[in-house]
Amino acid sequence: MNPTLRALRTYTVEFALWIPAFIFITEHVASLETVRGRSMSPTLTDDLILVRRWRAAENLRRGQVVLYRSPMEPEKVVIKRVVGLEGDVIRTRKSCAERVVTVPQGQVWVEGDEAFHSVDSNNYGPIPSALITAKATHVLFPLSRAGRVAEDFKGRRGALIHKAPDHDGVEGAS
């Protein structure tokens, strides 16, 4: 066999063997995502981010930025910040019918950092943790903002009225 064809065949087979590994990693371990829209501004605005998919719904903490399937449009993945964990008492935005909500077991309260441009738990209530597909870990681009995604912003001032007792000692215990 021609050496060029043999080399081409070898590289093609090697490439084909890596495709399933690449798909597994990007679907279940980590991937790059682009943030679009203003709901997470100023934290994330048109950024390229690294997200961790492995066990994304475990050990959630207030302040973490998560990606999840929209309860209103399941084909759409959105990005918001965890403001409340199960058992927490949340004061909703003034536009909500219910002014105070206790986050049910197995659910979290999520909000965008830019409240006036965000469709979030204030619109559809707490979301099941099972809808969470990833946690945002790092901003990769633009380089001027590259680094870990900040978890210190805890959401709208006054949103968290009361932390659940189970979460006082170890935040994010599930």
PDB file of C-alpha atoms in Angstrom:
ATOM      1  CA  MET A   1       0.000   0.000   0.000  1.00  0.00           C
ATOM      2  CA  ASN A   2       1.146   3.511  -0.790  1.00  0.00           C
ATOM      3  CA  PRO A   3       2.802   5.126   2.311  1.00  0.00           C
ATOM      4  CA  THR A   4       0.661   8.249   1.926  1.00  0.00           C
ATOM      5  CA  LEU A   5      -2.557   6.221   1.881  1.00  0.00           C
ATOM      6  CA  ARG A   6      -1.364   4.137   4.844  1.00  0.00           C
ATOM      7  CA  ALA A   7      -0.628   7.304   6.851  1.00  0.00           C
ATOM      8  CA  LEU A   8      -3.972   8.808   5.863  1.00  0.00           C
ATOM      9  CA  ARG A   9      -5.768   5.629   6.918  1.00  0.00           C
ATOM     10  CA  THR A  10      -3.930   5.560  10.253  1.00  0.00           C
ATOM     11  CA  TYR A  11      -4.775   9.193  11.032  1.00  0.00           C
ATOM     12  CA  THR A  12      -8.391   8.725   9.945  1.00  0.00           C
ATOM     13  CA  VAL A  13      -8.816   5.727  12.257  1.00  0.00           C
ATOM     14  CA  GLU A  14      -7.164   7.563  15.171  1.00  0.00           C
ATOM     15  CA  PHE A  15      -9.352  10.606  14.567  1.00  0.00           C
ATOM     16  CA  ALA A  16     -12.484   8.458  14.407  1.00  0.00           C
ATOM     17  CA  LEU A  17     -11.576   6.811  17.717  1.00  0.00           C
ATOM     18  CA  TRP A  18     -11.317  10.211  19.442  1.00  0.00           C
ATOM     19  CA  ILE A  19     -14.754  11.430  18.304  1.00  0.00           C
ATOM     20  CA  PRO A  20     -16.739   9.476  20.948  1.00  0.00           C
ATOM     21  CA  ALA A  21     -14.328  10.640  23.670  1.00  0.00           C
ATOM     22  CA  PHE A  22     -14.707  14.256  22.571  1.00  0.00           C
ATOM     23  CA  ILE A  23     -18.507  13.966  22.526  1.00  0.00           C
ATOM     24  CA  PHE A  24     -18.551  12.344  25.975  1.00  0.00           C
ATOM     25  CA  ILE A  25     -16.313  15.057  27.441  1.00  0.00           C
ATOM     26  CA  THR A  26     -18.294  17.984  26.006  1.00  0.00           C
ATOM     27  CA  GLU A  27     -21.666  16.470  26.963  1.00  0.00           C
ATOM     28  CA  HIS A  28     -20.815  15.141  30.439  1.00  0.00           C
ATOM     29  CA  VAL A  29     -17.560  16.641  31.773  1.00  0.00           C
ATOM     30  CA  ALA A  30     -16.840  20.188  30.559  1.00  0.00           C
ATOM     31  CA  SER A  31     -17.359  22.432  27.556  1.00  0.00           C
ATOM     32  CA  LEU A  32     -17.091  25.971  26.263  1.00  0.00           C
ATOM     33  CA  GLU A  33     -20.227  28.105  26.039  1.00  0.00           C
ATOM     34  CA  THR A  34     -20.986  31.594  24.798  1.00  0.00           C
ATOM     35  CA  VAL A  35     -23.096  33.879  26.987  1.00  0.00           C
ATOM     36  CA  ARG A  36     -25.552  36.031  25.040  1.00  0.00           C
ATOM     37  CA  GLY A  37     -27.880  38.705  26.362  1.00  0.00           C
ATOM     38  CA  ARG A  38     -27.905  41.126  29.288  1.00  0.00           C
ATOM     39  CA  SER A  39     -29.479  39.092  32.093  1.00  0.00           C
ATOM     40  CA  MET A  40     -26.113  38.269  33.733  1.00  0.00           C
ATOM     41  CA  SER A  41     -24.563  41.698  33.173  1.00  0.00           C
ATOM     42  CA  PRO A  42     -22.157  42.969  34.427  1.00  0.00           C
ATOM     43  CA  THR A  43     -20.752  39.574  35.495  1.00  0.00           C
ATOM     44  CA  LEU A  44     -21.144  37.912  32.089  1.00  0.00           C
ATOM     45  CA  THR A  45     -21.876  39.756  28.858  1.00  0.00           C
ATOM     46  CA  ASP A  46     -21.078  38.150  25.495  1.00  0.00           C
ATOM     47  CA  ASP A  47     -18.337  36.087  27.135  1.00  0.00           C
ATOM     48  CA  LEU A  48     -16.798  32.744  26.257  1.00  0.00           C
ATOM     49  CA  ILE A  49     -16.929  30.629  29.420  1.00  0.00           C
ATOM     50  CA  LEU A  50     -15.817  27.218  30.619  1.00  0.00           C
ATOM     51  CA  VAL A  51     -18.568  25.175  32.245  1.00  0.00           C
ATOM     52  CA  ARG A  52     -18.354  22.033  34.345  1.00  0.00           C
ATOM     53  CA  ARG A  53     -21.057  19.517  33.499  1.00  0.00           C
ATOM     54  CA  TRP A  54     -19.951  16.618  35.710  1.00  0.00           C
ATOM     55  CA  ARG A  55     -22.401  16.318  38.638  1.00  0.00           C
ATOM     56  CA  ALA A  56     -23.591  19.856  37.986  1.00  0.00           C
ATOM     57  CA  ALA A  57     -26.606  19.729  40.316  1.00  0.00           C
ATOM     58  CA  GLU A  58     -24.603  18.510  43.324  1.00  0.00           C
ATOM     59  CA  ASN A  59     -23.213  20.703  46.114  1.00  0.00           C
ATOM     60  CA  LEU A  60     -24.884  23.867  44.901  1.00  0.00           C
ATOM     61  CA  ARG A  61     -24.002  27.093  46.719  1.00  0.00           C
ATOM     62  CA  ARG A  62     -25.645  30.480  46.838  1.00  0.00           C
ATOM     63  CA  GLY A  63     -23.854  32.740  44.402  1.00  0.00           C
ATOM     64  CA  GLN A  64     -22.897  30.031  41.898  1.00  0.00           C
ATOM     65  CA  VAL A  65     -23.693  30.678  38.254  1.00  0.00           C
ATOM     66  CA  VAL A  66     -25.467  27.722  36.640  1.00  0.00           C
ATOM     67  CA  LEU A  67     -26.818  26.714  33.251  1.00  0.00           C
ATOM     68  CA  TYR A  68     -30.180  24.963  33.186  1.00  0.00           C
ATOM     69  CA  ARG A  69     -33.005  23.965  30.886  1.00  0.00           C
ATOM     70  CA  SER A  70     -35.671  26.646  30.928  1.00  0.00           C
ATOM     71  CA  PRO A  71     -38.858  25.389  32.585  1.00  0.00           C
ATOM     72  CA  MET A  72     -40.819  27.496  30.069  1.00  0.00           C
ATOM     73  CA  GLU A  73     -38.855  26.443  26.960  1.00  0.00           C
ATOM     74  CA  PRO A  74     -37.124  23.083  27.657  1.00  0.00           C
ATOM     75  CA  GLU A  75     -35.157  23.211  24.392  1.00  0.00           C
ATOM     76  CA  LYS A  76     -33.475  26.418  25.606  1.00  0.00           C
ATOM     77  CA  VAL A  77     -30.544  26.490  28.062  1.00  0.00           C
ATOM     78  CA  VAL A  78     -30.245  29.656  30.164  1.00  0.00           C
ATOM     79  CA  ILE A  79     -27.673  30.955  32.623  1.00  0.00           C
ATOM     80  CA  LYS A  80     -28.483  32.507  36.018  1.00  0.00           C
ATOM     81  CA  ARG A  81     -27.146  32.770  39.577  1.00  0.00           C
ATOM     82  CA  VAL A  82     -28.307  30.583  42.464  1.00  0.00           C
ATOM     83  CA  VAL A  83     -29.844  32.943  45.037  1.00  0.00           C
ATOM     84  CA  GLY A  84     -31.688  30.445  47.235  1.00  0.00           C
ATOM     85  CA  LEU A  85     -31.368  26.770  48.136  1.00  0.00           C
ATOM     86  CA  GLU A  86     -34.084  24.383  49.315  1.00  0.00           C
ATOM     87  CA  GLY A  87     -35.717  25.654  52.483  1.00  0.00           C
ATOM     88  CA  ASP A  88     -34.529  29.250  52.000  1.00  0.00           C
ATOM     89  CA  VAL A  89     -37.124  32.023  52.192  1.00  0.00           C
ATOM     90  CA  ILE A  90     -36.955  34.452  49.257  1.00  0.00           C
ATOM     91  CA  ARG A  91     -38.513  37.893  48.808  1.00  0.00           C
ATOM     92  CA  THR A  92     -39.615  38.074  45.169  1.00  0.00           C
ATOM     93  CA  ARG A  93     -39.535  41.133  42.928  1.00  0.00           C
ATOM     94  CA  LYS A  94     -42.438  43.549  43.259  1.00  0.00           C
ATOM     95  CA  SER A  95     -43.976  42.349  39.986  1.00  0.00           C
ATOM     96  CA  CYS A  96     -44.607  38.839  41.401  1.00  0.00           C
ATOM     97  CA  ALA A  97     -47.991  37.791  42.779  1.00  0.00           C
ATOM     98  CA  GLU A  98     -46.375  35.924  45.692  1.00  0.00           C
ATOM     99  CA  ARG A  99     -44.131  38.305  47.641  1.00  0.00           C
ATOM    100  CA  VAL A 100     -42.434  35.617  49.744  1.00  0.00           C
ATOM    101  CA  VAL A 101     -41.540  32.086  48.614  1.00  0.00           C
ATOM    102  CA  THR A 102     -39.976  29.172  50.484  1.00  0.00           C
ATOM    103  CA  VAL A 103     -37.802  27.142  48.096  1.00  0.00           C
ATOM    104  CA  PRO A 104     -39.121  23.538  48.057  1.00  0.00           C
ATOM    105  CA  GLN A 105     -37.033  20.394  48.550  1.00  0.00           C
ATOM    106  CA  GLY A 106     -34.948  19.524  45.474  1.00  0.00           C
ATOM    107  CA  GLN A 107     -35.267  23.004  43.970  1.00  0.00           C
ATOM    108  CA  VAL A 108     -33.302  26.262  43.817  1.00  0.00           C
ATOM    109  CA  TRP A 109     -34.167  29.913  43.277  1.00  0.00           C
ATOM    110  CA  VAL A 110     -32.241  31.491  40.378  1.00  0.00           C
ATOM    111  CA  GLU A 111     -32.002  35.097  39.227  1.00  0.00           C
ATOM    112  CA  GLY A 112     -30.089  37.072  36.634  1.00  0.00           C
ATOM    113  CA  ASP A 113     -27.626  39.674  37.896  1.00  0.00           C
ATOM    114  CA  GLU A 114     -29.422  42.329  35.812  1.00  0.00           C
ATOM    115  CA  ALA A 115     -32.938  42.072  37.230  1.00  0.00           C
ATOM    116  CA  PHE A 116     -34.646  44.285  34.642  1.00  0.00           C
ATOM    117  CA  HIS A 117     -33.428  42.111  31.757  1.00  0.00           C
ATOM    118  CA  SER A 118     -33.892  38.674  33.295  1.00  0.00           C
ATOM    119  CA  VAL A 119     -36.565  36.008  32.993  1.00  0.00           C
ATOM    120  CA  ASP A 120     -35.888  33.839  36.031  1.00  0.00           C
ATOM    121  CA  SER A 121     -37.440  32.348  39.183  1.00  0.00           C
ATOM    122  CA  ASN A 122     -39.329  35.602  39.700  1.00  0.00           C
ATOM    123  CA  ASN A 123     -41.256  34.674  36.540  1.00  0.00           C
ATOM    124  CA  TYR A 124     -41.602  30.890  36.881  1.00  0.00           C
ATOM    125  CA  GLY A 125     -40.756  30.118  40.492  1.00  0.00           C
ATOM    126  CA  PRO A 126     -38.068  27.823  41.893  1.00  0.00           C
ATOM    127  CA  ILE A 127     -36.560  25.351  39.437  1.00  0.00           C
ATOM    128  CA  PRO A 128     -35.912  21.647  40.041  1.00  0.00           C
ATOM    129  CA  SER A 129     -32.191  21.028  40.603  1.00  0.00           C
ATOM    130  CA  ALA A 130     -32.488  18.263  37.994  1.00  0.00           C
ATOM    131  CA  LEU A 131     -32.802  20.955  35.282  1.00  0.00           C
ATOM    132  CA  ILE A 132     -29.263  22.194  36.025  1.00  0.00           C
ATOM    133  CA  THR A 133     -26.895  21.065  33.278  1.00  0.00           C
ATOM    134  CA  ALA A 134     -23.651  22.873  34.195  1.00  0.00           C
ATOM    135  CA  LYS A 135     -21.858  25.288  36.522  1.00  0.00           C
ATOM    136  CA  ALA A 136     -19.977  28.247  35.043  1.00  0.00           C
ATOM    137  CA  THR A 137     -16.404  28.153  36.332  1.00  0.00           C
ATOM    138  CA  HIS A 138     -14.199  30.487  34.265  1.00  0.00           C
ATOM    139  CA  VAL A 139     -14.423  33.375  31.821  1.00  0.00           C
ATOM    140  CA  LEU A 140     -12.005  32.678  28.956  1.00  0.00           C
ATOM    141  CA  PHE A 141     -12.751  35.617  26.681  1.00  0.00           C
ATOM    142  CA  PRO A 142     -12.516  38.575  26.588  1.00  0.00           C
ATOM    143  CA  LEU A 143      -9.031  38.293  28.021  1.00  0.00           C
ATOM    144  CA  SER A 144      -9.529  41.503  30.020  1.00  0.00           C
ATOM    145  CA  ARG A 145     -12.024  39.622  32.207  1.00  0.00           C
ATOM    146  CA  ALA A 146     -10.481  36.145  32.064  1.00  0.00           C
ATOM    147  CA  GLY A 147     -10.552  34.260  35.369  1.00  0.00           C
ATOM    148  CA  ARG A 148     -12.921  32.465  37.738  1.00  0.00           C
ATOM    149  CA  VAL A 149     -16.599  33.362  37.597  1.00  0.00           C
ATOM    150  CA  ALA A 150     -17.320  35.381  40.738  1.00  0.00           C
ATOM    151  CA  GLU A 151     -19.569  33.756  43.341  1.00  0.00           C
ATOM    152  CA  ASP A 152     -19.482  36.686  45.751  1.00  0.00           C
ATOM    153  CA  PHE A 153     -22.493  38.412  44.201  1.00  0.00           C
ATOM    154  CA  LYS A 154     -25.403  36.869  46.080  1.00  0.00           C
ATOM    155  CA  GLY A 155     -28.170  38.349  43.997  1.00  0.00           C
ATOM    156  CA  ARG A 156     -30.625  41.134  44.441  1.00  0.00           C
ATOM    157  CA  ARG A 157     -30.238  42.980  47.738  1.00  0.00           C
ATOM    158  CA  GLY A 158     -32.862  41.732  50.174  1.00  0.00           C
ATOM    159  CA  ALA A 159     -33.853  38.706  48.073  1.00  0.00           C
ATOM    160  CA  LEU A 160     -32.682  36.150  50.643  1.00  0.00           C
ATOM    161  CA  ILE A 161     -34.790  36.670  53.774  1.00  0.00           C
ATOM    162  CA  HIS A 162     -33.842  33.524  55.665  1.00  0.00           C
ATOM    163  CA  LYS A 163     -31.278  30.773  55.065  1.00  0.00           C
ATOM    164  CA  ALA A 164     -32.511  27.244  55.687  1.00  0.00           C
ATOM    165  CA  PRO A 165     -31.000  25.768  58.890  1.00  0.00           C
ATOM    166  CA  ASP A 166     -29.485  22.849  56.950  1.00  0.00           C
ATOM    167  CA  HIS A 167     -27.452  25.322  54.923  1.00  0.00           C
ATOM    168  CA  ASP A 168     -26.130  27.504  57.749  1.00  0.00           C
ATOM    169  CA  GLY A 169     -23.057  25.416  58.537  1.00  0.00           C
ATOM    170  CA  VAL A 170     -22.203  24.027  55.119  1.00  0.00           C
ATOM    171  CA  GLU A 171     -23.540  26.150  52.333  1.00  0.00           C
ATOM    172  CA  GLY A 172     -24.804  24.041  49.471  1.00  0.00           C
ATOM    173  CA  ALA A 173     -25.382  20.838  51.428  1.00  0.00           C
ATOM    174  CA  SER A 174     -27.856  18.721  49.534  1.00  0.00           C
TER     175      SER A 174
END
